[in-house]
Amino acid sequence: MIITSKNNDTYKFLKSLKEKKYRQEHRLFMVEKPVVIEEASECEVEYIALSEFSYKENKFENILKDIDKDKILIFSDKIFDGLCDAKTSPGIIAYYKEIHREFNEKNGKFLYLDDIREPGNLGGIIRSADAFKLDGVIISENSCDLYNPKTVRSSMSSIFKVPIYFMSRESLVNLDFNIIATSLDNSTSTRDYEFKDKDIVVIGNEAKGVSNFLMSHANSFLNIPISENVDSLNANVAASIIIYEMMKWIM
């Protein structure tokens, strides 16, 4: 059956998932890239939405072959765009349960994102964490939404591969880990710092840097040597450099 009405309950439900409050309520998020859906084949899909055209053209046979038919929903081309967040859609959207987990780790190397606000930065950092095999990414309570469609697009399939945790600053400093804040003052260069197991490096907010609370509770301080002609680096770039330095002896 092809769903053709915007008043259809299923249509309205899936469309609502474009908004953060409904994603949180239903603990679901959307993925619009076919390559990501294919690479996330080990994760259970809750729903697949298809445009009428893509269904009739059998564009996504490889993706759909192992999906329960009851989870596949087909919408007329006229209303399908209303489900999409991206400006252009290939004609498929997959919906998954939230993938973040509780932090129970006893060791490892992690990044803590202290109120990162740009979804593109968050997604890019997760992708770098995957590329360099970081043990996980911890996200502060006031950071941007992990499940924002832009974050998901920026992370590609890495959002399914990297252990991701949510944690308050207060809980972070109570962990039995070495908290390392990024700072230009009285800090050690990433070139000279000897990273250890049980290190958590804090990446600060794009505009304000690391919060005063975490600066006052940090065990160590770290800087990235850059040209005097440049004031600072983009949060995604800085995080990626630090992740590489943390993990380069393991790669």
Coordinates of C-alpha atoms in Angstrom, one line a residue:
M1 CA 0.0 0.0 0.0
I2 CA 1.2 3.5 -0.9
I3 CA 0.5 6.2 1.7
T4 CA -0.7 9.3 -0.1
S5 CA -2.2 11.5 2.6
K6 CA -0.4 13.9 4.9
N7 CA -3.1 13.1 7.5
N8 CA -2.1 9.5 7.7
D9 CA -1.0 8.7 11.3
T10 CA 2.2 6.9 10.2
Y11 CA 3.2 9.8 8.0
K12 CA 2.6 12.3 10.8
F13 CA 4.5 10.1 13.3
L14 CA 7.6 9.8 11.0
K15 CA 7.5 13.5 10.1
S16 CA 7.5 14.4 13.8
L17 CA 10.9 12.7 14.2
K18 CA 12.5 15.6 12.4
E19 CA 12.0 17.5 15.7
K20 CA 14.3 16.9 18.7
K21 CA 11.5 16.6 21.3
Y22 CA 9.8 13.8 19.4
R23 CA 13.1 12.0 18.7
Q24 CA 13.7 12.0 22.4
E25 CA 10.2 11.0 23.2
H26 CA 10.3 8.0 20.9
R27 CA 14.0 7.3 21.2
L28 CA 14.4 7.1 17.5
F29 CA 16.5 8.9 14.9
M30 CA 16.7 9.0 11.1
V31 CA 19.3 8.2 8.5
E32 CA 18.9 9.4 4.9
K33 CA 22.1 8.2 3.2
P34 CA 21.8 4.8 1.5
V35 CA 25.6 4.1 2.0
V36 CA 25.2 4.7 5.7
I37 CA 22.1 2.4 5.9
E38 CA 24.1 -0.3 4.1
E39 CA 27.1 0.1 6.4
A40 CA 24.8 -0.1 9.5
S41 CA 23.3 -3.4 8.4
E42 CA 24.2 -5.0 11.7
C43 CA 21.9 -2.5 13.5
E44 CA 18.2 -3.3 13.6
V45 CA 16.1 -1.0 11.6
E46 CA 12.8 0.1 13.1
Y47 CA 11.2 1.5 9.9
I48 CA 12.2 2.1 6.3
A49 CA 10.4 4.9 4.4
L50 CA 10.6 4.8 0.6
S51 CA 9.4 7.2 -2.0
E52 CA 7.0 5.7 -4.5
F53 CA 9.5 6.3 -7.3
S54 CA 12.4 4.5 -5.5
Y55 CA 10.1 1.6 -4.7
K56 CA 8.9 1.1 -8.2
E57 CA 12.4 1.5 -9.6
N58 CA 13.7 -1.1 -7.0
K59 CA 16.6 1.3 -6.3
F60 CA 17.4 -0.2 -2.9
E61 CA 17.1 -3.9 -3.4
N62 CA 20.3 -4.7 -1.5
I63 CA 19.2 -2.8 1.5
L64 CA 15.6 -4.1 1.5
K65 CA 16.3 -7.8 0.9
D66 CA 16.9 -8.5 4.6
I67 CA 14.3 -6.1 6.1
D68 CA 11.0 -7.3 7.4
K69 CA 8.3 -6.2 5.0
D70 CA 6.1 -4.9 7.8
K71 CA 8.8 -2.3 8.5
I72 CA 8.9 -1.0 4.9
L73 CA 6.6 2.0 4.4
I74 CA 6.0 3.5 0.9
F75 CA 4.9 7.1 0.5
S76 CA 3.8 9.0 -2.7
D77 CA 6.4 11.2 -4.2
K78 CA 4.2 14.2 -3.5
I79 CA 4.4 13.8 0.3
F80 CA 7.7 11.9 0.8
D81 CA 9.8 15.1 0.8
G82 CA 7.9 16.2 3.9
L83 CA 9.7 13.4 5.8
C84 CA 13.2 14.5 4.6
D85 CA 15.6 16.7 6.4
A86 CA 18.2 16.9 3.6
K87 CA 17.5 19.3 0.7
T88 CA 17.7 16.4 -1.8
S89 CA 16.8 12.8 -1.0
P90 CA 17.7 9.6 -2.7
G91 CA 14.2 8.3 -1.8
I92 CA 14.9 6.3 1.4
I93 CA 15.0 7.0 5.1
A94 CA 15.8 4.5 7.8
Y95 CA 14.9 4.9 11.4
Y96 CA 16.9 3.4 14.3
K97 CA 16.7 3.3 18.1
E98 CA 19.1 5.6 20.0
I99 CA 22.6 4.1 20.2
H100 CA 24.3 5.9 23.1
R101 CA 25.2 3.9 26.2
E102 CA 26.0 4.2 29.9
F103 CA 29.6 4.9 30.8
N104 CA 30.9 2.0 32.8
E105 CA 34.4 1.9 31.4
K106 CA 37.4 1.3 33.7
N107 CA 40.1 2.4 31.3
G108 CA 40.7 3.6 27.7
K109 CA 41.2 7.0 25.9
F110 CA 38.2 9.2 25.5
L111 CA 37.2 12.7 24.4
Y112 CA 34.7 14.8 26.4
L113 CA 32.8 17.4 24.3
D114 CA 32.1 20.3 26.7
D115 CA 29.0 22.0 25.1
I116 CA 29.8 21.6 21.5
R117 CA 27.0 23.4 19.7
E118 CA 27.5 22.8 15.9
P119 CA 26.0 19.5 14.7
G120 CA 28.5 19.4 11.8
N121 CA 31.4 19.6 14.3
L122 CA 29.9 16.9 16.5
G123 CA 29.4 14.5 13.5
G124 CA 32.9 15.3 12.2
I125 CA 34.5 14.5 15.6
I126 CA 32.7 11.2 15.8
R127 CA 34.0 10.3 12.4
S128 CA 37.5 11.1 13.4
A129 CA 37.1 9.1 16.5
D130 CA 36.2 6.1 14.3
A131 CA 39.0 6.7 11.9
F132 CA 41.7 6.7 14.6
K133 CA 40.0 4.0 16.8
L134 CA 39.4 6.2 19.9
D135 CA 37.8 4.2 22.7
G136 CA 34.8 6.5 22.8
V137 CA 33.2 10.0 22.8
I138 CA 31.5 11.5 25.9
I139 CA 29.0 14.3 25.2
S140 CA 28.0 16.9 27.8
E141 CA 24.3 17.6 28.6
N142 CA 24.2 21.0 26.9
S143 CA 25.9 19.9 23.7
C144 CA 23.9 19.8 20.4
D145 CA 21.7 16.9 19.7
L146 CA 23.6 13.7 18.8
Y147 CA 20.6 12.6 16.8
N148 CA 20.2 15.8 14.8
P149 CA 20.0 14.7 11.1
K150 CA 22.9 17.0 10.3
T151 CA 25.0 15.4 13.0
V152 CA 24.1 12.0 11.7
R153 CA 25.0 13.0 8.1
S154 CA 28.3 14.4 9.1
S155 CA 29.3 11.3 11.1
M156 CA 28.4 9.0 8.2
S157 CA 28.2 5.4 9.6
S158 CA 30.7 6.2 12.4
I159 CA 27.7 7.1 14.7
F160 CA 27.0 3.3 14.7
K161 CA 30.7 2.3 15.3
V162 CA 32.0 4.6 18.0
P163 CA 30.9 4.1 21.7
I164 CA 29.1 7.3 22.6
Y165 CA 28.1 8.4 26.1
F166 CA 26.2 11.3 27.7
M167 CA 27.5 12.7 30.9
S168 CA 27.4 15.8 33.1
R169 CA 30.5 17.7 34.0
E170 CA 30.0 16.9 37.6
S171 CA 29.9 13.2 36.8
L172 CA 32.9 13.4 34.6
V173 CA 35.2 14.8 37.3
N174 CA 34.1 12.0 39.7
L175 CA 35.5 9.3 37.3
D176 CA 38.8 7.6 38.1
F177 CA 40.3 9.1 35.0
N178 CA 42.9 11.8 34.2
I179 CA 40.9 14.9 33.0
I180 CA 42.9 16.9 30.5
A181 CA 41.7 20.3 29.4
T182 CA 42.7 22.1 26.2
S183 CA 44.2 25.5 27.1
L184 CA 46.7 27.9 25.5
D185 CA 48.2 28.8 28.9
N186 CA 50.5 26.8 31.2
S187 CA 49.9 23.7 29.0
T188 CA 51.9 20.9 27.4
S189 CA 52.1 20.6 23.6
T190 CA 50.3 17.6 22.0
R191 CA 53.7 16.8 20.5
D192 CA 55.3 16.3 23.9
Y193 CA 52.4 15.0 26.0
E194 CA 52.6 11.3 26.7
F195 CA 49.0 10.0 26.5
K196 CA 48.1 7.1 28.8
D197 CA 45.2 4.7 29.3
K198 CA 42.5 6.4 31.5
D199 CA 42.9 9.8 29.8
I200 CA 39.9 12.0 28.9
V201 CA 40.7 15.1 26.9
V202 CA 38.1 17.9 27.1
I203 CA 37.2 19.8 23.9
G204 CA 35.6 23.1 24.7
N205 CA 32.6 25.1 23.2
E206 CA 33.3 26.7 19.8
A207 CA 33.0 30.2 21.2
K208 CA 33.8 30.0 24.9
G209 CA 36.3 27.1 25.1
V210 CA 36.4 24.7 28.1
S211 CA 34.1 25.7 30.9
N212 CA 35.5 27.2 34.1
F213 CA 34.2 24.2 36.1
L214 CA 36.3 21.7 34.1
M215 CA 39.3 24.0 33.9
S216 CA 39.3 24.1 37.7
H217 CA 39.0 20.3 38.0
A218 CA 41.4 19.3 35.3
N219 CA 44.5 17.2 36.2
S220 CA 46.5 18.4 33.1
F221 CA 46.4 21.0 30.3
L222 CA 47.1 20.5 26.6
N223 CA 47.7 22.7 23.6
I224 CA 48.1 22.2 19.9
P225 CA 51.0 24.2 18.5
I226 CA 49.8 26.5 15.7
S227 CA 51.1 29.5 13.8
E228 CA 51.1 32.8 15.6
N229 CA 49.0 34.2 12.7
V230 CA 46.0 32.0 13.7
D231 CA 44.1 32.5 16.9
S232 CA 42.4 29.1 17.1
L233 CA 41.2 26.0 15.3
N234 CA 37.8 24.8 14.5
A235 CA 36.6 22.4 17.2
N236 CA 36.3 19.5 14.8
V237 CA 39.9 20.1 13.5
A238 CA 41.3 20.5 17.0
A239 CA 39.6 17.4 18.2
S240 CA 40.7 15.4 15.2
I241 CA 44.4 16.4 15.8
I242 CA 44.2 15.5 19.4
I243 CA 42.5 12.1 18.7
Y244 CA 45.3 11.3 16.2
E245 CA 48.0 12.2 18.8
M246 CA 46.2 10.1 21.5
M247 CA 46.0 7.0 19.3
K248 CA 49.0 7.3 16.9
W249 CA 51.0 4.6 18.8
I250 CA 48.2 2.2 18.5
M251 CA 47.4 2.6 14.8

